[in-house]
Coordinates of C-alpha atoms and ligand atoms in Angstrom, one line a residue:
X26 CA 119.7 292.5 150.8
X27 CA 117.8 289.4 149.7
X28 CA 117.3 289.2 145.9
X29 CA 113.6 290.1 145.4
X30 CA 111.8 289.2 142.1
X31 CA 108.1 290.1 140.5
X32 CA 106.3 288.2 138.4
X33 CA 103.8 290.6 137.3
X34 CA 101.3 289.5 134.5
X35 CA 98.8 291.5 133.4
X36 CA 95.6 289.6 133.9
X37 CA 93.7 290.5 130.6
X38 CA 94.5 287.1 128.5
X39 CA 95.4 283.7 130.1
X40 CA 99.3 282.6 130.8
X41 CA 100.9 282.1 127.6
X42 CA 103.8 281.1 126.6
X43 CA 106.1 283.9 126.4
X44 CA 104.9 285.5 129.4
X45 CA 105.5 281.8 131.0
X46 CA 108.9 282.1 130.1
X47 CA 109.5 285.6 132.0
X48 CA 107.9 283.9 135.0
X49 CA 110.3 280.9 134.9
X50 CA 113.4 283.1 134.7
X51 CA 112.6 285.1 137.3
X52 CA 111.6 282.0 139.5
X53 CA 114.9 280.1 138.4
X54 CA 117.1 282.9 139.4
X55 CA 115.7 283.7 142.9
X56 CA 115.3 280.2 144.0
X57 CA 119.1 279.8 142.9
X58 CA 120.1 282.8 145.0
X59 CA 117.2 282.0 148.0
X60 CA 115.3 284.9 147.5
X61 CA 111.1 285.9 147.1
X62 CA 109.2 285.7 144.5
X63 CA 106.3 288.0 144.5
X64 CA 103.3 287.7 141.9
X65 CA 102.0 290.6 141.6
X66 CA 98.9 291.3 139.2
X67 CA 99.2 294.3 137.0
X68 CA 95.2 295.3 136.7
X69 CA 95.6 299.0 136.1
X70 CA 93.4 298.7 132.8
X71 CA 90.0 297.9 134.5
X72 CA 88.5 296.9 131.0
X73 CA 90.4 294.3 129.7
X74 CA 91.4 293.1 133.2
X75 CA 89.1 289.8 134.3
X76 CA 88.9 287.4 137.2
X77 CA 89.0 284.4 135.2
X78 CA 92.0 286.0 133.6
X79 CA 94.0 286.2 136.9
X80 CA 92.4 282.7 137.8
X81 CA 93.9 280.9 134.6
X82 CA 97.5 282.3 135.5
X83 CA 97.0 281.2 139.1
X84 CA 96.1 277.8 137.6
X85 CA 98.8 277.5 134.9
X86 CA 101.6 278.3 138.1
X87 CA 100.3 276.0 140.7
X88 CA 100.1 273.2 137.9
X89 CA 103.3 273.9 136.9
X90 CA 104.4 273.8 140.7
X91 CA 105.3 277.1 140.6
X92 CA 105.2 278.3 144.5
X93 CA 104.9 282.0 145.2
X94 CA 106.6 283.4 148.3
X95 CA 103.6 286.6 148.2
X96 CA 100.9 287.1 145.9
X97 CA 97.5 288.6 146.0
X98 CA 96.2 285.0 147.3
X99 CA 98.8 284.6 150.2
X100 CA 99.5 288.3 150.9
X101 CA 102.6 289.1 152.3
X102 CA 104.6 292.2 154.2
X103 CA 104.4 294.3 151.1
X104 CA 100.6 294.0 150.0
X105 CA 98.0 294.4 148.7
X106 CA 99.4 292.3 145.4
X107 CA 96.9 293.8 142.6
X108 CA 97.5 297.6 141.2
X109 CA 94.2 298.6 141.5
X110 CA 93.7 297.8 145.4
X111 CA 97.3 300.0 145.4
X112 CA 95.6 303.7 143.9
X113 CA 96.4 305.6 147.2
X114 CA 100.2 304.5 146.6
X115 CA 100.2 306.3 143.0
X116 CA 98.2 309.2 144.6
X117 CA 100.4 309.8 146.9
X118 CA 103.6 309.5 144.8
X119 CA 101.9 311.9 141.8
X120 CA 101.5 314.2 144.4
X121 CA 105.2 313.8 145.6
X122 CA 106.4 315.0 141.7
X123 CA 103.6 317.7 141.3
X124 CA 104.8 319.0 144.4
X125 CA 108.6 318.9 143.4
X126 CA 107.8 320.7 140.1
X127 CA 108.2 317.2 138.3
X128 CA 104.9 316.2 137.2
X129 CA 101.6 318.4 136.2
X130 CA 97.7 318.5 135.2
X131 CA 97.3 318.4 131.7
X132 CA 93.7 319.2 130.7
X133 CA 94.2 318.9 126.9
X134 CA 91.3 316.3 125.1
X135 CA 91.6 313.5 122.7
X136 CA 90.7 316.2 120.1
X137 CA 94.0 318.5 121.1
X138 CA 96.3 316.0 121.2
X139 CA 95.3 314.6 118.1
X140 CA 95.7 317.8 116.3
X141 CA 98.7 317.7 117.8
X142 CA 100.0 314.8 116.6
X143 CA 98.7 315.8 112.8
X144 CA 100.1 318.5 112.9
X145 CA 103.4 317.2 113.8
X146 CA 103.0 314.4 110.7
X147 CA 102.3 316.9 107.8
X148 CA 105.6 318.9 109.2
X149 CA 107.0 315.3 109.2
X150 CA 108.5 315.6 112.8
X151 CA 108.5 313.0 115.4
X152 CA 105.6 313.5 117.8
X153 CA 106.0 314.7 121.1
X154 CA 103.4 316.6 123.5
X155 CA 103.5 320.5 123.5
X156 CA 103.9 320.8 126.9
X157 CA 101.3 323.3 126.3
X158 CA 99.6 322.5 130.1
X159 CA 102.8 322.8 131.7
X160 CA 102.5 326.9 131.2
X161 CA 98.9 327.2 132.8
X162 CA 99.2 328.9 136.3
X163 CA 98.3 327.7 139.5
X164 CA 94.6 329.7 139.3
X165 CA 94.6 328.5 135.8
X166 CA 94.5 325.1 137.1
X167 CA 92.5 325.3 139.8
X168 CA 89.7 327.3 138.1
X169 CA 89.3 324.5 135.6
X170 CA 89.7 321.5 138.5
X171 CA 86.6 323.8 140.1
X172 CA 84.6 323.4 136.5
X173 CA 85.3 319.9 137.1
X174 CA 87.7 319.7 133.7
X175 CA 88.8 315.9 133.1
X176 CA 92.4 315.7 133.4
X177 CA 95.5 313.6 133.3
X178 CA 98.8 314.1 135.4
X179 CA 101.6 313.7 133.3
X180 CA 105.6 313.4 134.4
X181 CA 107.8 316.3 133.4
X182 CA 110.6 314.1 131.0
X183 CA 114.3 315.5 132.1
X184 CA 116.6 316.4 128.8
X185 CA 119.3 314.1 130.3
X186 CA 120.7 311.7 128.5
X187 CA 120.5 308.5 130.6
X188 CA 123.2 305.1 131.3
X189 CA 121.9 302.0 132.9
X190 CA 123.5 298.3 132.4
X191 CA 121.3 295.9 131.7
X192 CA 122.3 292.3 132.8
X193 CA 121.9 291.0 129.2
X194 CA 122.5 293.4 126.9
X195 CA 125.0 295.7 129.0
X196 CA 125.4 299.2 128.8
X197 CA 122.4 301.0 127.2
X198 CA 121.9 304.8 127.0
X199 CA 119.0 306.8 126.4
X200 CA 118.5 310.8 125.2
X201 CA 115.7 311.7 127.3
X202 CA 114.9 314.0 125.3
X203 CA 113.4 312.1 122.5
X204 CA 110.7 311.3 125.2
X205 CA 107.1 313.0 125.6
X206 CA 105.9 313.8 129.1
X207 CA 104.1 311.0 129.8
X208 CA 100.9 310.6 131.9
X209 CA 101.2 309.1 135.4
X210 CA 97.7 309.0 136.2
X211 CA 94.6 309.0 133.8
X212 CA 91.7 310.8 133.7
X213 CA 89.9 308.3 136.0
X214 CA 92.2 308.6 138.4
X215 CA 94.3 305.3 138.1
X216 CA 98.0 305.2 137.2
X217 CA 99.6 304.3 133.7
X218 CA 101.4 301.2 133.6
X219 CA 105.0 302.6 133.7
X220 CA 103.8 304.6 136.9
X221 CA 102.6 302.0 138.8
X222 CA 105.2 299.7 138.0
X223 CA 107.9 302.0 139.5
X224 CA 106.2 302.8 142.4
X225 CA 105.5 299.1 143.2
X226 CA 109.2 298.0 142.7
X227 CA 110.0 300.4 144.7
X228 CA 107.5 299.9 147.4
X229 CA 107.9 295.9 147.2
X230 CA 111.7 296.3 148.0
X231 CA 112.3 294.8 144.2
X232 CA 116.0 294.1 143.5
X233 CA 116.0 292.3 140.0
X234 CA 113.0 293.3 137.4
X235 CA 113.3 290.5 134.8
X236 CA 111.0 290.7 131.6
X237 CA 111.3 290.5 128.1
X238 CA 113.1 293.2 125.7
X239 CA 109.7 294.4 124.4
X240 CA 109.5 296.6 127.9
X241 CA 112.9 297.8 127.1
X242 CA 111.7 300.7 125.4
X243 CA 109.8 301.5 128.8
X244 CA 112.9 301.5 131.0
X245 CA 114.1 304.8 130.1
X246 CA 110.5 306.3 131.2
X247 CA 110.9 304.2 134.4
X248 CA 114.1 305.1 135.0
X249 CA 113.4 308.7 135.3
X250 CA 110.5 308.2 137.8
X251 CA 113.0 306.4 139.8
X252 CA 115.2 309.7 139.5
X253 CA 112.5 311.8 140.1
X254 CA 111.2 310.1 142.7
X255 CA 114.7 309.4 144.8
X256 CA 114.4 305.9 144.5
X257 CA 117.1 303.6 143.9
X258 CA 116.2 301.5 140.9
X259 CA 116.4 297.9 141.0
X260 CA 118.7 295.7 138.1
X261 CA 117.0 295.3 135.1
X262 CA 117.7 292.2 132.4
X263 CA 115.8 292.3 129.1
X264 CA 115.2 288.5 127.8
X265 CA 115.1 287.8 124.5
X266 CA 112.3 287.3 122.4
X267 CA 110.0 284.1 121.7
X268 CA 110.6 283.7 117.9
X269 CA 108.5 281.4 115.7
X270 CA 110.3 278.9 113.5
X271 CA 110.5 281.5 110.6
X272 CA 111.6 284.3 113.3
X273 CA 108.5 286.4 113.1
X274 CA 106.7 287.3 116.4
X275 CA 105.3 283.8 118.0
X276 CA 101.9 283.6 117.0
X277 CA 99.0 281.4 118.0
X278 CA 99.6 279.6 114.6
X279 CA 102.7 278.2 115.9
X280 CA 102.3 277.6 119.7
X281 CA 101.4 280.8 121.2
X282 CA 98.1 279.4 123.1
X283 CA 97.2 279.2 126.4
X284 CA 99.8 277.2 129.0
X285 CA 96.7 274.9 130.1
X286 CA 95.8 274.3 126.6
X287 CA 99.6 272.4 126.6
X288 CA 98.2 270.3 129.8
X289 CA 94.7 269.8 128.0
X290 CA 97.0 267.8 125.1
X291 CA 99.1 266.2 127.2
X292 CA 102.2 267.7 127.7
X293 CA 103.6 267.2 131.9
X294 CA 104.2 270.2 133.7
X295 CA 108.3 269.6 133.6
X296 CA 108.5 269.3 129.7
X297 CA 107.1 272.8 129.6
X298 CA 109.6 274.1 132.2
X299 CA 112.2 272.6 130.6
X300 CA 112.0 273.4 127.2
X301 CA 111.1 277.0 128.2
X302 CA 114.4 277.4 129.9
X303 CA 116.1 276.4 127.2
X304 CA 114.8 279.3 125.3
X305 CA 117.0 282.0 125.9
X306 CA 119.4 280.3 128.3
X307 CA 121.8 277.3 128.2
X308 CA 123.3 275.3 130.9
X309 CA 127.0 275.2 130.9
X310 CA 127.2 271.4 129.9
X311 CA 124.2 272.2 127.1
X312 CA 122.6 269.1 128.6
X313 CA 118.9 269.5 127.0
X314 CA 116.3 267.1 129.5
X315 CA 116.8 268.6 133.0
X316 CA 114.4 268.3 135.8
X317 CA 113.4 271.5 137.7
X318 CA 116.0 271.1 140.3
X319 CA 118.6 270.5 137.9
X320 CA 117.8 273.9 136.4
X321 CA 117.4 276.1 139.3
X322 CA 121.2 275.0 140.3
X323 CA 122.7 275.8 137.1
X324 CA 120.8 279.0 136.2
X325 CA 122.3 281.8 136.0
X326 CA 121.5 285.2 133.9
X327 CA 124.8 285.3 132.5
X328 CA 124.1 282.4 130.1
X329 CA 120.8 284.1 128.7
X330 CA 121.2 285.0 125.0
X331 CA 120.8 288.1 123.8
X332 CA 119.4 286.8 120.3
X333 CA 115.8 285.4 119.8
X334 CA 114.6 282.1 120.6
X335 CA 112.8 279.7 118.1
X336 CA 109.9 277.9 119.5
X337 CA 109.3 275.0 118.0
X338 CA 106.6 272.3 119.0
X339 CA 108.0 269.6 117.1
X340 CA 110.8 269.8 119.6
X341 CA 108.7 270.8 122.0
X342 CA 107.1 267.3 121.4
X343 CA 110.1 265.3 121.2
X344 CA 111.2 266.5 124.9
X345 CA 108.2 265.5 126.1
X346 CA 108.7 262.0 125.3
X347 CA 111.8 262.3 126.8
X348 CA 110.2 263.1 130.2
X349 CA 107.7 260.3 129.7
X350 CA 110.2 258.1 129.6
X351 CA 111.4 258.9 133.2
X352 CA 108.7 258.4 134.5
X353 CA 108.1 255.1 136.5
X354 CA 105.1 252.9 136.8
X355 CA 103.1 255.2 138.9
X356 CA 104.3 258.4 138.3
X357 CA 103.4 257.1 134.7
X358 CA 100.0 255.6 135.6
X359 CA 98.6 258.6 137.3
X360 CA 99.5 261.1 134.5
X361 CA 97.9 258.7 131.7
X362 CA 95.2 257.9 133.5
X363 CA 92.8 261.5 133.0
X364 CA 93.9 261.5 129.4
X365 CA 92.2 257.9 128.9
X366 CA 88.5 258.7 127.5
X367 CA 85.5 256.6 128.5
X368 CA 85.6 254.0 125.6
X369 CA 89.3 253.2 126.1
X370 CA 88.7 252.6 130.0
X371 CA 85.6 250.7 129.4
X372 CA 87.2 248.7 126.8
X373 CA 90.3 247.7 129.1
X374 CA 87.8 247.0 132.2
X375 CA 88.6 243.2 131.9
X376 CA 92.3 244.3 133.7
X377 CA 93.1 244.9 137.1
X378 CA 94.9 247.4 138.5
X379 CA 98.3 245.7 138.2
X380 CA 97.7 245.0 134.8
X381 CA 96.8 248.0 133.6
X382 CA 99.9 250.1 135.0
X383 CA 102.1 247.0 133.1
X384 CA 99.9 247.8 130.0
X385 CA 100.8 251.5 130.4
X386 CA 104.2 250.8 131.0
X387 CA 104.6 248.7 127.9
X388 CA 103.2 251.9 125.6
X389 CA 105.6 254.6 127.5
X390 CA 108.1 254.3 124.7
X391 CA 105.6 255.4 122.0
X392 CA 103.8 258.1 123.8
X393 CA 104.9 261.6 122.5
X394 CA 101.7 263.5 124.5
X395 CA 99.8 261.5 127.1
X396 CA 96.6 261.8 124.9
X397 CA 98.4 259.6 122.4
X398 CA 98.1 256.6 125.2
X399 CA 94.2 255.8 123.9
X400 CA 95.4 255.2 120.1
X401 CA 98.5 252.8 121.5
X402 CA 95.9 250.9 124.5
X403 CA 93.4 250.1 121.5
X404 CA 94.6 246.6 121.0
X405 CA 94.7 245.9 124.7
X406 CA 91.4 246.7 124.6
X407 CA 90.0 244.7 121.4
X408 CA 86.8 242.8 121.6
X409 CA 86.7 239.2 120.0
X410 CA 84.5 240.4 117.2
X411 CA 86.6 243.9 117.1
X412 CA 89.6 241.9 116.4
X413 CA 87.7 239.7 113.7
X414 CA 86.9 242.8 111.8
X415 CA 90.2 244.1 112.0
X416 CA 91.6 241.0 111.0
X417 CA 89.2 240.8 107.8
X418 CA 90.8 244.3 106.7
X419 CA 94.6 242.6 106.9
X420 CA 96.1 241.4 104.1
X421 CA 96.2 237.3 104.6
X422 CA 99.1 237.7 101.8
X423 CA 101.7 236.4 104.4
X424 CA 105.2 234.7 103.4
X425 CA 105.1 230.8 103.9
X426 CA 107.4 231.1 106.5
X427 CA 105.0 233.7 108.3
X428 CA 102.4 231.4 108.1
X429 CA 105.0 228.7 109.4
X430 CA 105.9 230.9 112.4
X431 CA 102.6 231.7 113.5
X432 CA 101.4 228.2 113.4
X433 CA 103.9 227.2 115.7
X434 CA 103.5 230.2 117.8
X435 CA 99.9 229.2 118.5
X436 CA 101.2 225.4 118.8
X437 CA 103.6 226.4 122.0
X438 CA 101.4 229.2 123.5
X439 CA 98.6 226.4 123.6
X440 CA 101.1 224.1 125.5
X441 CA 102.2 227.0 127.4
X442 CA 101.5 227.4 131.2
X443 CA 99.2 229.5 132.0
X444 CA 101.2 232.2 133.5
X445 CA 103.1 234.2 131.0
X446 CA 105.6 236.7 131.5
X447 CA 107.6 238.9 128.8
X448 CA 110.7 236.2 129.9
X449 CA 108.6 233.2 129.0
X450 CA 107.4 234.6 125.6
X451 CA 110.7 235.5 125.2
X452 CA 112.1 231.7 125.0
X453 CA 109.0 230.7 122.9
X454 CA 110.1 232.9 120.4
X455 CA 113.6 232.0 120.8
X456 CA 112.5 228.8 120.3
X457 CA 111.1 228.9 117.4
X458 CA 113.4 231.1 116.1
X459 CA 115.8 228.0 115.9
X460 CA 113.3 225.9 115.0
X461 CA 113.0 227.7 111.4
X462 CA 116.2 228.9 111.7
X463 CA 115.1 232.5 111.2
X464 CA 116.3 235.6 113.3
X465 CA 114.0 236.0 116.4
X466 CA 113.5 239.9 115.3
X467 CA 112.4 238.5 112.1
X468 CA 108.9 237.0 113.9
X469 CA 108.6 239.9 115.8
X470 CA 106.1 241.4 112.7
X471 CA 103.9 238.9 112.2
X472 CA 103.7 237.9 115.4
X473 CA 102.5 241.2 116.3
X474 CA 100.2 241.7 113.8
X475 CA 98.7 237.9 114.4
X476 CA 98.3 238.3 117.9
X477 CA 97.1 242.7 118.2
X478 CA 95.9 243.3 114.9
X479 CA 98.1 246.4 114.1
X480 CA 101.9 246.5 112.5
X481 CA 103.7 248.7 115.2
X482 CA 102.5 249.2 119.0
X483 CA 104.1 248.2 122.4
X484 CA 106.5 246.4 123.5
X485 CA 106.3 243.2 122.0
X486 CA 106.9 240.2 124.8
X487 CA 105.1 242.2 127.4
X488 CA 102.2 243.0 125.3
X489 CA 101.6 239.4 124.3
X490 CA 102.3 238.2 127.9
X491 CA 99.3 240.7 129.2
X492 CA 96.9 239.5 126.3
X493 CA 97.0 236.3 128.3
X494 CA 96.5 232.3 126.8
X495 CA 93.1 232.5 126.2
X496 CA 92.9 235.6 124.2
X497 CA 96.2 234.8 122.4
X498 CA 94.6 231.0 121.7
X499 CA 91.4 232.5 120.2
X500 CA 93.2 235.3 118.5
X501 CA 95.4 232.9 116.2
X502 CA 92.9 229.6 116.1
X503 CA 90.6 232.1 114.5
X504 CA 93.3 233.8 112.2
X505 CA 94.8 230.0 110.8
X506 CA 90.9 228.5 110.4
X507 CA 90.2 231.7 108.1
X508 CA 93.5 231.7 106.0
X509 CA 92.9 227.9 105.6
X510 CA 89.1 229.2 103.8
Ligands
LIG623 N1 102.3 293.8 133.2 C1 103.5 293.8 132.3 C2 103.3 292.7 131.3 O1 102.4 291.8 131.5 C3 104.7 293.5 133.1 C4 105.8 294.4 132.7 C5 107.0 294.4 133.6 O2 107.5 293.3 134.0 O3 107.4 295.5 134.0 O4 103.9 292.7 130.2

């Protein structure tokens, strides 16, 4: 049988990063073995559930490039994809347990069961429902179902004690016992979550249910309806948890937002991919910058920890560099470009086209998130007067041989041709290098800060080359009258 995974968020908050991180694993393992991947959206609480909820996750995957083989906006063989267009299949399946003996009306209030569970406190027992429903008789029940008496079905919990193997952790058992009878279906008619999530892995033909180890205190309650309900359960694998950097539960304080928050600051769809994987799995050769392809060939479950994984955004940060880096010129150009606000393009409208993807290119190495690119284009974009006033604010302090260098600089750039290229600034400097017998790194910081106006920035030979002859001219006849003041 083909491997068949769900990805089954439950549309009451946007995508986040941990559930981002269940979606990935299930979507690396079944593209590595050629199987679906189903979305399905897990709506059963009607309050809390919203559109734009289920439109920010459908967002967050097709940004991410996450494709979907069903889902509630392509459908599929085994549809509809959203729990509450699926009621009659929970109907029909309470009624298959009610009928067996294995599930029953429960007519107790809010009021009873919290008396209940008080009374259990003060005799300092664990709580678990009386059962007290499960005695009423058939004309019992149906002479309160007549007065139109609210009431819940609830599943009849078997005393077994129950073994599955889970793909991370291994063998697991459960005492049944220690389990309430649970309700399948509320008091407004729509199932509980572990209801509906057994009936729709069943129903959807799901082999693999991957999904973090805070559910794995559900699987014994989901395990049983698959007993009950003669289905044959599908292999389960608990991931670990999302840690932050101190191990407490990841909170928004330390990176827990919104996925499309991380594209609003600039991080590319890959960096998130990849560093996600890497929390909670490994690939064989611990190779950490991967592309997505890269991943989906290695990935396998039996590499995913079973301890928690620290997020951490410096790191986080750091990888995305690294995937900035491989980009080329127009992969590079196109991802900068929304991130650039309205003063930086206006201030670089002077540049063509060509120019502007060289001037990009030449900040690539500094760029952490693509919103840094407007701090590192500002001194492509300097106006005569801006660079003035910068220039005011620099300390004039400079070394003799500083002054020496950039005196000759301006000498050769204004016998220069006037094409430059980073090669042909390169043998100016070389030249002058030898001419005051200094080390041509040694001109590299005054040159800069002659010539841009700042101590640290791009690429040195291809940023001046770019600035051009007549900007480069101005820039230092204006900086040499002013010291000479
Ligand atoms: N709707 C559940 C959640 O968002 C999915 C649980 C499961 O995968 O079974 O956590």
């Amino acid at each position: 049988m083909n491997m068949r995974v769900r990805f089954a968020p439950s549309p009451t908050g946007n995508l986040h990063i941990g559930t981002l991180r269940t979606a990935l694993f299930n979507w690396f393992l079944v593209r590595h073995n050629n199987g679906a991947c189903i979305l399905r959206m897990e709506d059963t609480d009607a309050e809390r559930s919203q559109p734009e909820f289920e439109k920010n996750i459908t967002d967050a995957l097709k940004w991410l490039g996450l494709s979907m083989d069903e889902s509630p906006d392509l459908g599929g063989e085994y549809g509809p994809y959203r729990q509450s267009e699926r009621v009659h299949l929970y109907k029909a399946a309470s009624q298959q347990l009610i009928d067996k003996g294995d599930a029953y009306p429960c007519f107790c209030t809010t009021e009873d069961l919290g008396k209940e569970r008080e009374e259990a406190i003060r005799k300092g027992e664990p709580y678990v429902y009386s059962r007290k429903c499960l005695a009423l008789s058939q004309s019992e029940i149906d002479e309160k179902k007549k007065r139109g008496v609210a009431h819940t079905i609830r599943f009849k919990m078997p005393d077994h004690t129950l073994h599955f193997t889970d793909i991370i952790r291994g063998d697991i058992s459960f005492d049944l016992a220690l389990n309430a009878d649970f309700v399948i279906i509320k008091s407004d008619g729509s199932a509980s979550y572990n209801f509906a999530v057994v009936v729709d892995d069943h129903e959807m033909a799901i082999t693999h249910v991957i999904r973090g180890e805070d559910h794995i205190s559900n699987t014994p309650r989901q395990l049983a309806l698959f007993e009950a309900l003669s289905y044959t359960p599908p292999k389960f694998a608990h991931l670990p948890m999302i840690l932050a950097p101190d191990r407490t539960k990841l909170s928004k304080r330390f990176g827990a937002t919104s996925v499309l928050d991380y594209h609003e600051k600039g991080y590319l769809p890959q960096t998130i991919i990849n560093y996600l994987a890497l929390l909670g799995w490994s690939p064989p050769d611990d190779t950490e910058v991967m592309s997505l392809s890269d991943i989906v060939r290695l990935f396998s479950l039996d590499r995913v920890s079973k301890s928690g994984a620290i997020f951490d955004v410096e790191k986080l940060k750091w990888m995305n560099g690294q995937h900035i880096r491989l980009l080329d010129q127009n992969a590079l150009f196109e991802a900068v470009t929304p991130f650039m606000t309205s003063e930086t393009q206006a201030s670089l409208s002077r540049y063509s086209e060509n120019e502007m993807k060289e001037i990009i290119m030449s900040v690539k190495d500094n760029l952490d998130v693509l919103l840094d690119i407007n701090q590192y284009l500002e001194m492509y974009g300097l106006s005569k007067e801006g660079y003035q006033e910068k220039m005011h604010q620099v300390d004039f302090n400079w070394k003799e041989e500083e002054k020496q260098v950039i005196g000759l600089f301006l000498e050769a750039i204004a016998k220069a041709d006037e094409h430059f290229s980073p090669e042909s600034m390169g043998h100016i400097l070389e030249e002058i290098a030898q001419n005051v017998g200094l080390k041509k790194g040694k001109l590299f910081k005054p040159i800069r800060l002659a010539c841009t106006g700042y101590t640290s920035g791009p690429q040195l030979l291809t940023c001046l080359s770019i600035l051009g002859k007549k900007v480069l001219l101005e820039r230092l006849q204006f900086l040499l009258e002013n010291r000479e003041k």
